[in-house]
Amino acid sequence: MKMIQRALATGAFALSLAFGAGAAKAATYDLAFVMDKSGSISTTNFNAAMDSLAAALTSNLTASVLAQDSYNITVVAFGSDANIVGTGSYLIDDVADVAPLASAVASYSRTGTGATRYDLAFDTLLNATGAFTAGAAGSMINMMTDGSPNGPDFNPALTALKAQGWDSLSFEAVESSASTRTLLAGIAFDTGGVGGPIITDSSLINDPLNNTFVLQVDSFATDYGAAINAKVAAIVTATIPLPAGLPLLGGALLLFGFVSRRRSA
């Protein structure tokens, strides 16, 4: 009997280590969402895309997720100009922090709807105070666009973002041409290098912080909401760590099972 009591006590202690309220956050991740507001995207579709991003952040950055990790999130809107959405970068450390960011995204009123200036988008993110933090556990840029760039060469700014330390750049190519998707696949990058596959199924998204891709999205009206939700869900899933005490808990439970079998034998 005493052996069983000791096993139960060990299991309870391991459980407190694994899931105790006092456990420190595992990590902070930098995320940037770059949203195309150029004139080829209708006001209705642009607003729907921003609403979808706001909803994806709200539904996936839950209290249980944020008990594990924090997310430093910056949203950039770009067309013939580019600007930071809201008040800057948002540190999402608790579920209460999500609402101000989601509200800023959903209520954003676009200007500069002419050209599709990738150079301005990348420059704006590069110079955004606090968007990239050197101590982050990982960092990802996600860009939604429907068209190829027009304007000055964007490669210097893109090269500077890589040098700054961003881990990956991936895309949702929405209602886009094959040539646009090919261009995006050529500039996407991840921890393995430059270039990424074009995929048509959001279920194939795997660890966006370390694996790049171009997701072909056929419609703003019917498909983009599911696509961006799948992206944010995949980010959260990839960053949730194994609780430090879980192996100890597993060992305690195995011990308890062994003792129980010995007693019943």
mmCIF file of C-alpha atoms in Angstrom:
data_model
loop_
_atom_site.group_PDB
_atom_site.id
_atom_site.type_symbol
_atom_site.label_atom_id
_atom_site.label_comp_id
_atom_site.label_asym_id
_atom_site.label_seq_id
_atom_site.Cartn_x
_atom_site.Cartn_y
_atom_site.Cartn_z
ATOM 1 C CA MET A 1 0.000 0.000 0.000
ATOM 2 C CA LYS A 2 2.811 2.400 0.865
ATOM 3 C CA MET A 3 4.422 1.739 -2.506
ATOM 4 C CA ILE A 4 1.204 2.744 -4.268
ATOM 5 C CA GLN A 5 0.941 5.908 -2.158
ATOM 6 C CA ARG A 6 4.511 6.834 -3.054
ATOM 7 C CA ALA A 7 3.780 6.257 -6.746
ATOM 8 C CA LEU A 8 0.690 8.459 -6.563
ATOM 9 C CA ALA A 9 2.648 11.184 -4.812
ATOM 10 C CA THR A 10 5.334 11.037 -7.478
ATOM 11 C CA GLY A 11 2.707 11.318 -10.204
ATOM 12 C CA ALA A 12 1.056 14.296 -8.529
ATOM 13 C CA PHE A 13 4.396 16.048 -8.186
ATOM 14 C CA ALA A 14 5.208 15.416 -11.846
ATOM 15 C CA LEU A 15 1.802 16.751 -12.851
ATOM 16 C CA SER A 16 2.440 19.940 -10.925
ATOM 17 C CA LEU A 17 5.772 20.365 -12.687
ATOM 18 C CA ALA A 18 4.281 19.755 -16.106
ATOM 19 C CA PHE A 19 1.197 21.913 -15.854
ATOM 20 C CA GLY A 20 1.684 24.108 -12.821
ATOM 21 C CA ALA A 21 0.325 27.660 -13.027
ATOM 22 C CA GLY A 22 3.707 29.059 -12.114
ATOM 23 C CA ALA A 23 5.495 27.623 -15.159
ATOM 24 C CA ALA A 24 7.380 30.217 -17.217
ATOM 25 C CA LYS A 25 6.568 30.932 -20.873
ATOM 26 C CA ALA A 26 8.558 28.686 -23.166
ATOM 27 C CA ALA A 27 9.316 31.245 -25.880
ATOM 28 C CA THR A 28 8.331 34.344 -27.848
ATOM 29 C CA TYR A 29 7.852 34.229 -31.630
ATOM 30 C CA ASP A 30 7.898 37.141 -34.103
ATOM 31 C CA LEU A 31 5.100 37.017 -36.687
ATOM 32 C CA ALA A 32 4.476 39.518 -39.489
ATOM 33 C CA PHE A 33 1.368 39.501 -41.678
ATOM 34 C CA VAL A 34 1.765 41.567 -44.858
ATOM 35 C CA MET A 35 -1.558 42.326 -46.563
ATOM 36 C CA ASP A 36 -1.962 43.509 -50.172
ATOM 37 C CA LYS A 37 -4.344 46.496 -50.433
ATOM 38 C CA SER A 38 -3.638 47.357 -54.084
ATOM 39 C CA GLY A 39 -6.381 48.441 -56.459
ATOM 40 C CA SER A 40 -6.774 45.034 -58.114
ATOM 41 C CA ILE A 41 -8.403 43.845 -54.883
ATOM 42 C CA SER A 42 -11.896 45.220 -54.375
ATOM 43 C CA THR A 43 -12.803 47.018 -51.156
ATOM 44 C CA THR A 44 -15.176 44.194 -50.291
ATOM 45 C CA ASN A 45 -12.500 41.550 -50.755
ATOM 46 C CA PHE A 46 -9.811 43.499 -48.914
ATOM 47 C CA ASN A 47 -12.085 44.111 -45.933
ATOM 48 C CA ALA A 48 -13.083 40.447 -45.930
ATOM 49 C CA ALA A 49 -9.399 39.433 -45.929
ATOM 50 C CA MET A 50 -8.639 41.700 -42.967
ATOM 51 C CA ASP A 51 -11.685 40.378 -41.118
ATOM 52 C CA SER A 52 -10.473 36.837 -41.802
ATOM 53 C CA LEU A 53 -7.025 37.600 -40.400
ATOM 54 C CA ALA A 54 -8.570 39.158 -37.291
ATOM 55 C CA ALA A 55 -10.803 36.118 -36.821
ATOM 56 C CA ALA A 56 -7.898 33.687 -37.311
ATOM 57 C CA LEU A 57 -5.827 35.448 -34.664
ATOM 58 C CA THR A 58 -8.754 35.545 -32.248
ATOM 59 C CA SER A 59 -9.740 31.901 -32.657
ATOM 60 C CA ASN A 60 -6.229 30.451 -32.482
ATOM 61 C CA LEU A 61 -4.438 32.619 -29.904
ATOM 62 C CA THR A 62 -6.360 31.132 -27.008
ATOM 63 C CA ALA A 63 -5.672 31.225 -23.290
ATOM 64 C CA SER A 64 -4.221 27.709 -23.341
ATOM 65 C CA VAL A 65 -1.886 28.582 -26.231
ATOM 66 C CA LEU A 66 -0.738 31.814 -24.605
ATOM 67 C CA ALA A 67 -0.104 30.018 -21.333
ATOM 68 C CA GLN A 68 2.748 28.317 -23.201
ATOM 69 C CA ASP A 69 4.185 30.966 -25.560
ATOM 70 C CA SER A 70 3.990 34.653 -26.475
ATOM 71 C CA TYR A 71 3.722 36.131 -29.981
ATOM 72 C CA ASN A 72 5.048 39.480 -31.161
ATOM 73 C CA ILE A 73 2.798 40.375 -34.115
ATOM 74 C CA THR A 74 3.134 43.128 -36.724
ATOM 75 C CA VAL A 75 0.653 43.699 -39.561
ATOM 76 C CA VAL A 76 1.636 45.689 -42.669
ATOM 77 C CA ALA A 77 -0.796 46.821 -45.383
ATOM 78 C CA PHE A 78 0.740 47.759 -48.735
ATOM 79 C CA GLY A 79 -0.249 49.020 -52.164
ATOM 80 C CA SER A 80 1.151 52.216 -53.642
ATOM 81 C CA ASP A 81 2.088 53.070 -50.062
ATOM 82 C CA ALA A 82 2.663 50.877 -47.027
ATOM 83 C CA ASN A 83 1.968 51.325 -43.346
ATOM 84 C CA ILE A 84 1.785 49.496 -40.048
ATOM 85 C CA VAL A 85 -1.732 48.526 -39.041
ATOM 86 C CA GLY A 86 -2.726 49.747 -35.590
ATOM 87 C CA THR A 87 -0.247 51.181 -33.109
ATOM 88 C CA GLY A 88 2.806 49.127 -34.061
ATOM 89 C CA SER A 89 3.907 45.663 -33.021
ATOM 90 C CA TYR A 90 1.642 43.900 -30.531
ATOM 91 C CA LEU A 91 3.072 41.613 -27.861
ATOM 92 C CA ILE A 92 0.421 38.941 -27.334
ATOM 93 C CA ASP A 93 1.217 37.561 -23.912
ATOM 94 C CA ASP A 94 -2.306 36.908 -22.656
ATOM 95 C CA VAL A 95 -5.694 36.335 -24.279
ATOM 96 C CA ALA A 96 -6.731 39.885 -23.339
ATOM 97 C CA ASP A 97 -3.960 41.194 -25.625
ATOM 98 C CA VAL A 98 -5.560 39.688 -28.735
ATOM 99 C CA ALA A 99 -8.626 41.953 -28.917
ATOM 100 C CA PRO A 100 -6.778 45.284 -29.518
ATOM 101 C CA LEU A 101 -4.795 43.739 -32.386
ATOM 102 C CA ALA A 102 -7.831 42.037 -33.931
ATOM 103 C CA SER A 103 -9.814 45.266 -33.677
ATOM 104 C CA ALA A 104 -7.048 47.278 -35.359
ATOM 105 C CA VAL A 105 -6.872 44.753 -38.217
ATOM 106 C CA ALA A 106 -10.633 44.538 -38.734
ATOM 107 C CA SER A 107 -11.150 48.313 -38.602
ATOM 108 C CA TYR A 108 -8.230 49.278 -40.855
ATOM 109 C CA SER A 109 -9.257 51.730 -43.601
ATOM 110 C CA ARG A 110 -7.022 51.433 -46.621
ATOM 111 C CA THR A 111 -5.367 54.179 -48.640
ATOM 112 C CA GLY A 112 -2.850 53.980 -51.478
ATOM 113 C CA THR A 113 -4.714 51.423 -53.558
ATOM 114 C CA GLY A 114 -2.831 51.943 -56.815
ATOM 115 C CA ALA A 115 0.306 49.895 -57.403
ATOM 116 C CA THR A 116 1.537 46.647 -55.825
ATOM 117 C CA ARG A 117 4.749 47.834 -54.179
ATOM 118 C CA TYR A 118 6.515 44.856 -52.650
ATOM 119 C CA ASP A 119 9.520 47.119 -52.047
ATOM 120 C CA LEU A 120 7.495 49.376 -49.752
ATOM 121 C CA ALA A 121 5.981 46.391 -47.949
ATOM 122 C CA PHE A 122 9.384 44.882 -47.167
ATOM 123 C CA ASP A 123 10.967 48.261 -46.322
ATOM 124 C CA THR A 124 8.139 49.119 -43.936
ATOM 125 C CA LEU A 125 8.500 45.811 -42.097
ATOM 126 C CA LEU A 126 12.282 46.151 -42.033
ATOM 127 C CA ASN A 127 12.045 49.566 -40.370
ATOM 128 C CA ALA A 128 9.143 48.780 -38.035
ATOM 129 C CA THR A 129 10.270 49.310 -34.449
ATOM 130 C CA GLY A 130 9.997 46.096 -32.478
ATOM 131 C CA ALA A 131 8.795 43.895 -35.329
ATOM 132 C CA PHE A 132 11.899 41.717 -35.156
ATOM 133 C CA THR A 133 13.495 40.864 -31.828
ATOM 134 C CA ALA A 134 16.902 39.226 -31.730
ATOM 135 C CA GLY A 135 15.981 36.956 -28.832
ATOM 136 C CA ALA A 136 12.873 35.455 -30.428
ATOM 137 C CA ALA A 137 12.664 31.671 -30.654
ATOM 138 C CA GLY A 138 11.480 31.924 -34.264
ATOM 139 C CA SER A 139 10.179 34.421 -36.808
ATOM 140 C CA MET A 140 7.926 34.264 -39.863
ATOM 141 C CA ILE A 141 6.683 36.703 -42.517
ATOM 142 C CA ASN A 142 3.391 35.797 -44.155
ATOM 143 C CA MET A 143 2.230 37.778 -47.192
ATOM 144 C CA MET A 144 -1.170 37.849 -48.885
ATOM 145 C CA THR A 145 -1.219 39.162 -52.453
ATOM 146 C CA ASP A 146 -3.105 38.745 -55.707
ATOM 147 C CA GLY A 147 -0.498 40.127 -58.101
ATOM 148 C CA SER A 148 3.095 40.533 -59.122
ATOM 149 C CA PRO A 149 5.022 43.619 -57.950
ATOM 150 C CA ASN A 150 5.259 46.850 -59.882
ATOM 151 C CA GLY A 151 7.625 49.601 -58.852
ATOM 152 C CA PRO A 152 11.266 49.706 -57.771
ATOM 153 C CA ASP A 153 13.252 46.526 -57.205
ATOM 154 C CA PHE A 154 12.155 44.852 -53.954
ATOM 155 C CA ASN A 155 15.195 42.574 -53.676
ATOM 156 C CA PRO A 156 17.393 44.944 -51.612
ATOM 157 C CA ALA A 157 14.713 45.198 -48.910
ATOM 158 C CA LEU A 158 14.075 41.452 -49.045
ATOM 159 C CA THR A 159 17.794 40.761 -48.675
ATOM 160 C CA ALA A 160 17.899 43.129 -45.704
ATOM 161 C CA LEU A 161 15.028 41.253 -44.020
ATOM 162 C CA LYS A 162 16.922 37.990 -44.383
ATOM 163 C CA ALA A 163 20.029 39.627 -42.952
ATOM 164 C CA GLN A 164 17.964 40.953 -40.059
ATOM 165 C CA GLY A 165 17.284 37.331 -39.158
ATOM 166 C CA TRP A 166 13.747 36.434 -40.249
ATOM 167 C CA ASP A 167 13.428 32.652 -40.509
ATOM 168 C CA SER A 168 10.817 32.330 -43.245
ATOM 169 C CA LEU A 169 8.646 34.084 -45.820
ATOM 170 C CA SER A 170 5.577 32.372 -47.252
ATOM 171 C CA PHE A 171 2.534 33.489 -49.220
ATOM 172 C CA GLU A 172 -1.154 33.196 -49.858
ATOM 173 C CA ALA A 173 -1.560 33.870 -53.581
ATOM 174 C CA VAL A 174 -5.240 34.761 -53.855
ATOM 175 C CA GLU A 175 -6.997 34.893 -57.236
ATOM 176 C CA SER A 176 -3.531 35.160 -58.774
ATOM 177 C CA SER A 177 -2.002 34.179 -62.104
ATOM 178 C CA ALA A 178 0.355 31.242 -62.613
ATOM 179 C CA SER A 179 3.195 33.675 -63.321
ATOM 180 C CA THR A 180 2.615 35.463 -60.007
ATOM 181 C CA ARG A 181 2.658 32.166 -58.123
ATOM 182 C CA THR A 182 5.895 31.171 -59.836
ATOM 183 C CA LEU A 183 7.505 34.502 -58.899
ATOM 184 C CA LEU A 184 6.412 34.112 -55.276
ATOM 185 C CA ALA A 185 7.726 30.549 -55.125
ATOM 186 C CA GLY A 186 11.103 31.877 -56.242
ATOM 187 C CA ILE A 187 11.419 34.517 -53.508
ATOM 188 C CA ALA A 188 9.936 32.539 -50.618
ATOM 189 C CA PHE A 189 12.530 31.356 -48.112
ATOM 190 C CA ASP A 190 12.843 29.290 -44.983
ATOM 191 C CA THR A 191 15.528 27.865 -42.727
ATOM 192 C CA GLY A 192 16.505 25.500 -45.550
ATOM 193 C CA GLY A 193 17.113 28.217 -48.143
ATOM 194 C CA VAL A 194 15.344 30.137 -50.918
ATOM 195 C CA GLY A 195 12.440 28.789 -52.958
ATOM 196 C CA GLY A 196 9.295 26.960 -51.989
ATOM 197 C CA PRO A 197 6.583 24.727 -53.418
ATOM 198 C CA ILE A 198 3.194 25.888 -54.667
ATOM 199 C CA ILE A 199 0.446 24.032 -52.807
ATOM 200 C CA THR A 200 -3.317 24.078 -53.290
ATOM 201 C CA ASP A 201 -4.423 22.382 -50.079
ATOM 202 C CA SER A 202 -4.093 24.150 -46.730
ATOM 203 C CA SER A 203 -3.924 20.772 -44.969
ATOM 204 C CA LEU A 204 -0.386 20.462 -46.393
ATOM 205 C CA ILE A 205 0.835 23.444 -44.353
ATOM 206 C CA ASN A 206 3.519 22.155 -41.983
ATOM 207 C CA ASP A 207 5.499 24.249 -39.479
ATOM 208 C CA PRO A 208 5.393 27.602 -41.339
ATOM 209 C CA LEU A 209 8.230 28.979 -39.211
ATOM 210 C CA ASN A 210 10.664 26.546 -40.800
ATOM 211 C CA ASN A 211 8.977 25.446 -44.038
ATOM 212 C CA THR A 212 8.026 27.879 -46.785
ATOM 213 C CA PHE A 213 5.391 27.548 -49.496
ATOM 214 C CA VAL A 214 2.994 29.457 -51.731
ATOM 215 C CA LEU A 215 -0.597 28.537 -50.972
ATOM 216 C CA GLN A 216 -2.822 28.995 -54.018
ATOM 217 C CA VAL A 217 -6.167 30.409 -52.860
ATOM 218 C CA ASP A 218 -8.845 30.554 -55.528
ATOM 219 C CA SER A 219 -11.248 33.081 -53.996
ATOM 220 C CA PHE A 220 -11.299 35.872 -51.454
ATOM 221 C CA ALA A 221 -15.008 35.313 -50.953
ATOM 222 C CA THR A 222 -15.026 31.587 -50.226
ATOM 223 C CA ASP A 223 -11.481 30.365 -49.537
ATOM 224 C CA TYR A 224 -9.226 32.968 -47.958
ATOM 225 C CA GLY A 225 -10.784 32.791 -44.484
ATOM 226 C CA ALA A 226 -10.140 29.048 -44.249
ATOM 227 C CA ALA A 227 -6.620 29.478 -45.654
ATOM 228 C CA ILE A 228 -5.440 32.107 -43.167
ATOM 229 C CA ASN A 229 -7.083 30.267 -40.289
ATOM 230 C CA ALA A 230 -5.219 27.106 -41.287
ATOM 231 C CA LYS A 231 -1.966 29.089 -41.452
ATOM 232 C CA VAL A 232 -2.321 30.595 -37.962
ATOM 233 C CA ALA A 233 -3.457 27.248 -36.551
ATOM 234 C CA ALA A 234 -0.357 25.585 -38.049
ATOM 235 C CA ILE A 235 1.905 28.239 -36.522
ATOM 236 C CA VAL A 236 0.388 27.724 -33.087
ATOM 237 C CA THR A 237 0.563 23.945 -33.375
ATOM 238 C CA ALA A 238 4.218 24.058 -34.408
ATOM 239 C CA THR A 239 5.250 26.332 -31.535
ATOM 240 C CA ILE A 240 3.456 24.596 -28.654
ATOM 241 C CA PRO A 241 6.267 22.950 -26.655
ATOM 242 C CA LEU A 242 6.278 19.681 -24.780
ATOM 243 C CA PRO A 243 5.734 20.598 -21.114
ATOM 244 C CA ALA A 244 9.000 20.176 -19.287
ATOM 245 C CA GLY A 245 7.569 17.798 -16.704
ATOM 246 C CA LEU A 246 5.672 15.549 -19.116
ATOM 247 C CA PRO A 247 8.390 12.865 -19.358
ATOM 248 C CA LEU A 248 8.514 12.738 -15.554
ATOM 249 C CA LEU A 249 4.743 12.448 -15.424
ATOM 250 C CA GLY A 250 4.856 9.592 -17.921
ATOM 251 C CA GLY A 251 7.463 7.805 -15.831
ATOM 252 C CA ALA A 252 5.372 8.215 -12.697
ATOM 253 C CA LEU A 253 2.291 6.806 -14.402
ATOM 254 C CA LEU A 254 4.278 3.824 -15.689
ATOM 255 C CA LEU A 255 5.565 3.216 -12.179
ATOM 256 C CA PHE A 256 2.055 3.360 -10.803
ATOM 257 C CA GLY A 257 0.885 0.837 -13.398
ATOM 258 C CA PHE A 258 3.759 -1.493 -12.554
ATOM 259 C CA VAL A 259 3.042 -1.331 -8.832
ATOM 260 C CA SER A 260 -0.652 -1.929 -9.444
ATOM 261 C CA ARG A 261 0.077 -5.030 -11.540
ATOM 262 C CA ARG A 262 2.469 -6.380 -8.869
ATOM 263 C CA ARG A 263 -0.189 -5.918 -6.199
ATOM 264 C CA SER A 264 -2.921 -7.628 -8.223
ATOM 265 C CA ALA A 265 -0.660 -10.529 -9.255
#
